[in-house]
Amino acid sequence: MKDQSPNSWEARADAHSFYGFTDLPTIENRGATVLTHGSGPYVFDVHGRQFLDANSGLWNMVAGFDHAGLAQAAKDQYDRFPGYHAFFGRMSDQTVMLSEKLVEVSPFESGKVFYTNSGSEANDTMVKMLWFLHGSEGHDQRRKIITRKNAYHGVTAVSASMTGKPYNSVFGLPLPGFLHLTCPHYWREGQPGETEAQFTARLAAELEEMILREGADTIAGFFAEPVLGAGGVIPPPEGYFQALQPILQKYGIPLISDEVICGFGRTGHTWGCEAYGFVPDAIISSKNLTAGYFPMGAVILGPQLTQRLQAASE
Ligand SMILES: *Cc1c(COP(=O)(O)O)cnc(C)c1O
């Protein structure tokens, strides 16, 4: 029940804060949930009520809400050096070490990392990198981005355009040139009598048709979550990435694995692409990258994209 007093935390939350992804009339009737702290997988509200946070924050609090080691590491670093950028050839020692570690645990033999403040921004950055790269290689027209319906890639104008959800139409999104394939959801999208393998083959054919219809030399990249997360926790049908990747390779289209949810163990492997047996051209990370203790995203480029970007930048 909603605490009606104007000085309640709930009323104060409503009075001066917007919520994201929230139907405001519903919350105005029910009242906000104002939280004070957490312990393990639990969070506690201003009335002392305990909740199991089944969403793990926004899928990101994978180490729980009171991991002493992470809190101490953050404090030690704030005491030593509270923050620094990586512009103009400068970089903190911690960034050097983190990149070494990320490339080491990545599925890539070699690669490079570019940091952002969120996964949305990491997806935007990856799109800009692809546009820059193709342009520098003489393919200015390679700008279209392919994703899937029900995909979730973020909240910025570009990553929301990549997101295959109808709610983005209220913003007039997607922007032109952002294309969405059928959601790889066998149970919902499979046709009567169609086997899972036939479903996979149909989706692969759909990808190739889209590429040929649009013109292969207009496509900058293909982005996919190994398991669609916010779109409904949808694992791909059998053999999906094995069927799609050769088509992408045939037309020179980089495959970007959005591992913002799947990364760091969510599928029982370090990366979702490992769980589904493919090596992408780049990985997008955030959320579990810091277990939610700090907002940060990363673009992890594999060897080919690293080399091409390096050459483009020269
Ligand atoms: C949450 C999410 C993003 C956006 O990351 P933020 O750090 O919230 O901006 C991108 N891709 C996927 C798959 C996500 O789940």
Short mmCIF file of C-alpha atoms and ligand atoms in Angstrom, two decimals:
data_model
loop_
_atom_site.label_atom_id
_atom_site.label_comp_id
_atom_site.label_asym_id
_atom_site.label_seq_id
_atom_site.Cartn_x
_atom_site.Cartn_y
_atom_site.Cartn_z
CA MET A 1 0.00 0.00 0.00
CA LYS A 2 1.07 3.49 -0.78
CA ASP A 3 2.11 5.71 2.11
CA GLN A 4 -0.01 8.84 1.43
CA SER A 5 1.85 11.30 3.62
CA PRO A 6 3.52 14.02 1.53
CA ASN A 7 6.78 13.54 3.39
CA SER A 8 6.94 9.80 2.75
CA TRP A 9 9.90 8.54 0.73
CA GLU A 10 7.40 7.32 -1.89
CA ALA A 11 5.79 10.75 -2.29
CA ARG A 12 9.17 12.44 -2.38
CA ALA A 13 10.37 10.02 -5.05
CA ASP A 14 7.30 10.79 -7.18
CA ALA A 15 7.63 14.53 -6.61
CA HIS A 16 11.11 15.09 -7.96
CA SER A 17 12.38 12.01 -9.82
CA PHE A 18 11.55 10.30 -13.07
CA TYR A 19 11.80 6.53 -13.33
CA GLY A 20 13.06 4.81 -16.46
CA PHE A 21 10.92 2.18 -18.26
CA THR A 22 8.00 2.94 -15.96
CA ASP A 23 4.30 3.47 -16.47
CA LEU A 24 3.90 6.57 -14.30
CA PRO A 25 0.15 6.24 -13.51
CA THR A 26 0.70 2.70 -12.22
CA ILE A 27 3.51 3.82 -9.96
CA GLU A 28 1.51 6.82 -8.78
CA ASN A 29 -1.23 4.47 -7.59
CA ARG A 30 1.03 1.86 -6.10
CA GLY A 31 3.83 4.09 -4.88
CA ALA A 32 7.53 3.77 -5.55
CA THR A 33 9.77 1.25 -3.86
CA VAL A 34 12.52 3.23 -2.15
CA LEU A 35 15.49 1.10 -1.20
CA THR A 36 18.22 1.76 1.32
CA HIS A 37 20.69 -1.10 1.08
CA GLY A 38 21.32 -4.63 0.01
CA SER A 39 22.84 -7.86 1.24
CA GLY A 40 23.74 -10.74 -1.05
CA PRO A 41 20.81 -11.05 -3.46
CA TYR A 42 18.43 -9.11 -1.15
CA VAL A 43 17.49 -5.44 -1.01
CA PHE A 44 15.73 -3.57 1.81
CA ASP A 45 13.30 -0.68 1.58
CA VAL A 46 12.78 2.37 3.79
CA HIS A 47 10.24 0.39 5.87
CA GLY A 48 12.73 -2.39 6.56
CA ARG A 49 11.04 -4.83 4.19
CA GLN A 50 13.32 -7.37 2.54
CA PHE A 51 13.02 -8.31 -1.14
CA LEU A 52 14.78 -10.95 -3.20
CA ASP A 53 16.02 -8.84 -6.12
CA ALA A 54 15.26 -11.46 -8.76
CA ASN A 55 16.38 -9.10 -11.55
CA SER A 56 19.82 -8.74 -9.95
CA GLY A 57 19.50 -4.93 -10.20
CA LEU A 58 19.35 -4.50 -13.98
CA TRP A 59 20.97 -7.90 -14.53
CA ASN A 60 24.23 -6.42 -13.31
CA MET A 61 24.63 -7.04 -9.56
CA VAL A 62 26.09 -10.50 -10.11
CA ALA A 63 28.34 -10.39 -7.05
CA GLY A 64 25.52 -9.39 -4.70
CA PHE A 65 24.87 -6.06 -3.01
CA ASP A 66 27.55 -6.20 -0.32
CA HIS A 67 30.66 -7.78 -1.78
CA ALA A 68 33.37 -6.63 0.63
CA GLY A 69 36.27 -7.17 -1.79
CA LEU A 70 34.72 -5.09 -4.56
CA ALA A 71 33.76 -2.27 -2.21
CA GLN A 72 37.28 -2.22 -0.73
CA ALA A 73 38.93 -2.27 -4.16
CA ALA A 74 36.79 0.69 -5.22
CA LYS A 75 37.64 2.59 -2.04
CA ASP A 76 41.36 1.93 -2.41
CA GLN A 77 41.27 3.17 -6.00
CA TYR A 78 39.21 6.28 -5.10
CA ASP A 79 41.81 7.08 -2.44
CA ARG A 80 44.68 6.60 -4.89
CA PHE A 81 43.32 8.06 -8.15
CA PRO A 82 39.58 8.81 -8.37
CA GLY A 83 39.33 8.86 -12.13
CA TYR A 84 41.11 9.51 -15.37
CA HIS A 85 40.38 9.55 -19.09
CA ALA A 86 42.01 7.72 -21.97
CA PHE A 87 42.16 10.65 -24.41
CA PHE A 88 45.35 12.15 -25.94
CA GLY A 89 47.43 9.02 -25.37
CA ARG A 90 46.98 9.08 -21.60
CA MET A 91 45.72 6.23 -19.49
CA SER A 92 45.72 5.06 -15.87
CA ASP A 93 47.77 2.04 -14.86
CA GLN A 94 44.53 0.32 -13.81
CA THR A 95 43.15 0.70 -17.34
CA VAL A 96 46.29 -0.88 -18.77
CA MET A 97 45.87 -3.88 -16.48
CA LEU A 98 42.12 -4.20 -17.06
CA SER A 99 42.57 -4.26 -20.84
CA GLU A 100 45.26 -6.93 -20.56
CA LYS A 101 42.88 -9.00 -18.46
CA LEU A 102 39.87 -8.46 -20.74
CA VAL A 103 41.79 -9.51 -23.85
CA GLU A 104 43.16 -12.50 -21.91
CA VAL A 105 39.67 -13.73 -20.93
CA SER A 106 38.16 -12.82 -24.32
CA PRO A 107 37.73 -15.47 -27.03
CA PHE A 108 40.28 -13.51 -29.12
CA GLU A 109 43.96 -14.40 -29.59
CA SER A 110 44.70 -10.69 -29.54
CA GLY A 111 42.70 -7.50 -29.50
CA LYS A 112 42.14 -4.09 -27.99
CA VAL A 113 39.62 -2.53 -25.64
CA PHE A 114 37.86 0.84 -25.81
CA TYR A 115 36.01 1.97 -22.66
CA THR A 116 32.69 3.78 -22.32
CA ASN A 117 30.35 4.66 -19.46
CA SER A 118 27.62 2.18 -20.38
CA GLY A 119 26.65 -0.62 -22.71
CA SER A 120 24.42 1.74 -24.71
CA GLU A 121 27.40 3.96 -25.32
CA ALA A 122 29.55 0.93 -26.14
CA ASN A 123 27.07 -0.09 -28.86
CA ASP A 124 27.01 3.50 -30.17
CA THR A 125 30.81 3.50 -30.18
CA MET A 126 30.95 0.20 -32.05
CA VAL A 127 28.59 1.59 -34.70
CA LYS A 128 30.78 4.71 -35.03
CA MET A 129 33.89 2.53 -35.29
CA LEU A 130 32.27 0.53 -38.10
CA TRP A 131 31.16 3.68 -39.95
CA PHE A 132 34.64 5.16 -39.55
CA LEU A 133 36.33 1.95 -40.60
CA HIS A 134 34.22 1.32 -43.70
CA GLY A 135 34.48 5.00 -44.71
CA SER A 136 38.26 4.95 -44.39
CA GLU A 137 38.40 1.80 -46.49
CA GLY A 138 36.48 3.57 -49.26
CA HIS A 139 33.02 2.20 -48.44
CA ASP A 140 31.17 5.32 -47.25
CA GLN A 141 27.84 3.70 -48.11
CA ARG A 142 28.36 0.79 -45.68
CA ARG A 143 26.25 2.28 -42.89
CA LYS A 144 23.23 0.04 -42.27
CA ILE A 145 23.05 -1.97 -39.06
CA ILE A 146 21.21 -5.29 -38.80
CA THR A 147 19.78 -6.55 -35.49
CA ARG A 148 16.75 -8.68 -34.56
CA LYS A 149 13.22 -7.94 -33.36
CA ASN A 150 13.05 -8.08 -29.55
CA ALA A 151 16.76 -7.36 -29.30
CA TYR A 152 17.77 -4.92 -26.58
CA HIS A 153 20.88 -2.85 -27.20
CA GLY A 154 20.34 0.26 -25.08
CA VAL A 155 18.77 3.67 -24.61
CA THR A 156 20.80 6.13 -26.69
CA ALA A 157 19.37 7.16 -30.08
CA VAL A 158 21.57 4.68 -31.97
CA SER A 159 21.36 1.77 -29.52
CA ALA A 160 17.57 2.33 -29.20
CA SER A 161 17.41 2.17 -33.02
CA MET A 162 19.21 -1.17 -32.80
CA THR A 163 16.72 -2.31 -30.16
CA GLY A 164 13.87 -4.20 -31.84
CA LYS A 165 11.08 -3.08 -29.52
CA PRO A 166 7.97 -1.19 -30.67
CA TYR A 167 8.08 1.26 -27.73
CA ASN A 168 10.91 3.15 -29.42
CA SER A 169 8.43 4.41 -32.03
CA VAL A 170 7.35 7.09 -29.52
CA PHE A 171 10.75 8.67 -30.19
CA GLY A 172 10.41 8.30 -33.95
CA LEU A 173 13.00 5.51 -33.83
CA PRO A 174 14.55 3.50 -35.34
CA LEU A 175 16.65 5.97 -37.31
CA PRO A 176 16.86 5.16 -41.04
CA GLY A 177 19.21 2.31 -41.87
CA PHE A 178 18.57 0.20 -38.76
CA LEU A 179 17.09 -3.12 -39.91
CA HIS A 180 15.48 -5.86 -37.82
CA LEU A 181 15.31 -9.56 -38.63
CA THR A 182 12.84 -12.09 -37.20
CA CYS A 183 13.30 -12.79 -33.50
CA PRO A 184 15.12 -16.16 -33.20
CA HIS A 185 12.38 -17.56 -30.95
CA TYR A 186 11.49 -21.04 -32.19
CA TRP A 187 8.51 -21.47 -29.85
CA ARG A 188 6.86 -18.17 -30.86
CA GLU A 189 8.10 -17.69 -34.43
CA GLY A 190 8.36 -21.28 -35.66
CA GLN A 191 5.69 -22.25 -38.18
CA PRO A 192 3.38 -25.27 -37.72
CA GLY A 193 5.31 -28.44 -38.54
CA GLU A 194 8.61 -26.58 -38.87
CA THR A 195 11.54 -28.27 -37.09
CA GLU A 196 14.04 -26.23 -35.12
CA ALA A 197 16.66 -26.88 -37.83
CA GLN A 198 14.24 -25.71 -40.54
CA PHE A 199 13.48 -22.60 -38.47
CA THR A 200 17.22 -21.84 -38.24
CA ALA A 201 17.61 -22.34 -42.00
CA ARG A 202 14.67 -20.01 -42.68
CA LEU A 203 16.19 -17.27 -40.49
CA ALA A 204 19.56 -17.69 -42.22
CA ALA A 205 17.84 -17.38 -45.62
CA GLU A 206 16.02 -14.27 -44.36
CA LEU A 207 19.37 -12.70 -43.42
CA GLU A 208 20.83 -13.39 -46.86
CA GLU A 209 17.70 -12.06 -48.57
CA MET A 210 17.92 -8.87 -46.52
CA ILE A 211 21.60 -8.44 -47.39
CA LEU A 212 20.93 -8.94 -51.10
CA ARG A 213 17.85 -6.72 -51.08
CA GLU A 214 19.63 -3.86 -49.28
CA GLY A 215 22.94 -4.41 -51.08
CA ALA A 216 25.81 -6.08 -49.24
CA ASP A 217 27.95 -2.97 -49.69
CA THR A 218 25.44 -0.91 -47.66
CA ILE A 219 25.63 -3.04 -44.49
CA ALA A 220 28.07 -1.97 -41.78
CA GLY A 221 27.53 -4.72 -39.22
CA PHE A 222 25.29 -7.29 -37.54
CA PHE A 223 24.75 -7.13 -33.77
CA ALA A 224 23.27 -9.94 -31.67
CA GLU A 225 22.93 -10.94 -28.04
CA PRO A 226 23.84 -14.66 -27.75
CA VAL A 227 20.67 -15.02 -25.62
CA LEU A 228 18.21 -12.16 -26.05
CA GLY A 229 17.94 -10.74 -22.55
CA ALA A 230 15.48 -7.91 -21.96
CA GLY A 231 13.45 -9.11 -24.96
CA GLY A 232 12.39 -12.19 -23.00
CA VAL A 233 15.43 -14.41 -22.26
CA ILE A 234 15.32 -16.12 -25.63
CA PRO A 235 18.06 -18.61 -26.50
CA PRO A 236 18.71 -19.01 -30.22
CA PRO A 237 17.51 -22.09 -32.07
CA GLU A 238 19.97 -24.93 -32.64
CA GLY A 239 22.81 -24.00 -35.01
CA TYR A 240 21.70 -20.37 -35.35
CA PHE A 241 25.05 -18.61 -35.16
CA GLN A 242 26.73 -21.40 -37.15
CA ALA A 243 24.20 -20.77 -39.94
CA LEU A 244 24.39 -16.96 -39.86
CA GLN A 245 28.11 -16.36 -39.44
CA PRO A 246 29.23 -17.80 -42.83
CA ILE A 247 26.64 -15.60 -44.58
CA LEU A 248 27.95 -12.52 -42.78
CA GLN A 249 31.52 -13.50 -43.64
CA LYS A 250 30.60 -14.04 -47.29
CA TYR A 251 29.45 -10.42 -47.54
CA GLY A 252 32.18 -8.92 -45.33
CA ILE A 253 29.80 -7.97 -42.50
CA PRO A 254 31.29 -7.98 -38.99
CA LEU A 255 29.43 -9.99 -36.32
CA ILE A 256 29.27 -8.14 -33.03
CA SER A 257 28.29 -10.09 -29.92
CA ASP A 258 26.41 -7.90 -27.43
CA GLU A 259 27.50 -9.61 -24.22
CA VAL A 260 26.20 -6.94 -21.84
CA ILE A 261 23.97 -9.50 -20.11
CA CYS A 262 25.50 -12.79 -21.30
CA GLY A 263 29.10 -11.90 -20.44
CA PHE A 264 30.94 -12.86 -17.26
CA GLY A 265 29.34 -16.19 -16.54
CA ARG A 266 25.63 -15.65 -17.08
CA THR A 267 25.44 -18.66 -19.45
CA GLY A 268 27.86 -20.84 -17.49
CA HIS A 269 30.71 -19.72 -19.76
CA THR A 270 32.68 -16.49 -19.55
CA TRP A 271 30.94 -15.28 -22.71
CA GLY A 272 27.62 -16.20 -24.29
CA CYS A 273 29.37 -16.68 -27.65
CA GLU A 274 31.38 -19.48 -26.03
CA ALA A 275 28.17 -21.13 -24.87
CA TYR A 276 26.90 -21.06 -28.46
CA GLY A 277 30.20 -21.99 -30.10
CA PHE A 278 31.05 -18.94 -32.20
CA VAL A 279 33.80 -16.33 -32.20
CA PRO A 280 32.50 -12.85 -33.08
CA ASP A 281 34.52 -9.99 -34.51
CA ALA A 282 33.96 -7.85 -31.41
CA ILE A 283 32.30 -8.01 -28.02
CA ILE A 284 30.19 -5.34 -26.32
CA SER A 285 30.26 -5.44 -22.52
CA SER A 286 28.90 -3.53 -19.51
CA LYS A 287 26.69 -4.46 -16.50
CA ASN A 288 28.53 -7.54 -15.19
CA LEU A 289 31.86 -6.07 -16.27
CA THR A 290 31.83 -4.23 -12.94
CA ALA A 291 29.14 -6.31 -11.22
CA GLY A 292 27.18 -3.04 -11.07
CA TYR A 293 29.64 -1.44 -8.64
CA PHE A 294 30.59 1.21 -11.14
CA PRO A 295 28.99 2.24 -14.44
CA MET A 296 31.26 1.16 -17.26
CA GLY A 297 31.10 -0.38 -20.70
CA ALA A 298 33.68 -1.76 -23.08
CA VAL A 299 34.13 -2.51 -26.76
CA ILE A 300 36.50 -5.46 -27.08
CA LEU A 301 37.78 -5.74 -30.65
CA GLY A 302 39.15 -9.00 -32.02
CA PRO A 303 42.38 -9.09 -34.05
CA GLN A 304 40.93 -8.26 -37.51
CA LEU A 305 38.88 -5.24 -36.43
CA THR A 306 41.76 -4.04 -34.26
CA GLN A 307 44.12 -4.15 -37.21
CA ARG A 308 41.66 -2.51 -39.60
CA LEU A 309 40.81 0.25 -37.13
CA GLN A 310 44.47 0.85 -36.47
CA ALA A 311 45.11 1.16 -40.24
CA ALA A 312 42.06 3.41 -40.68
CA SER A 313 43.22 5.67 -37.88
CA GLU A 314 46.62 6.12 -39.53
C1 LIG B 1 21.47 -3.33 -20.69
C2 LIG B 1 21.91 -3.70 -22.05
C3 LIG B 1 22.55 -2.77 -22.86
C4 LIG B 1 22.78 -1.36 -22.45
O1 LIG B 1 23.73 -1.30 -21.43
P1 LIG B 1 23.68 -0.09 -20.37
O2 LIG B 1 24.95 -0.25 -19.61
O3 LIG B 1 22.43 -0.29 -19.56
O4 LIG B 1 23.63 1.17 -21.18
C5 LIG B 1 23.02 -3.19 -24.09
N1 LIG B 1 22.85 -4.44 -24.50
C6 LIG B 1 22.24 -5.36 -23.76
C7 LIG B 1 22.13 -6.76 -24.26
C8 LIG B 1 21.73 -5.02 -22.50
O5 LIG B 1 21.09 -5.93 -21.76
#
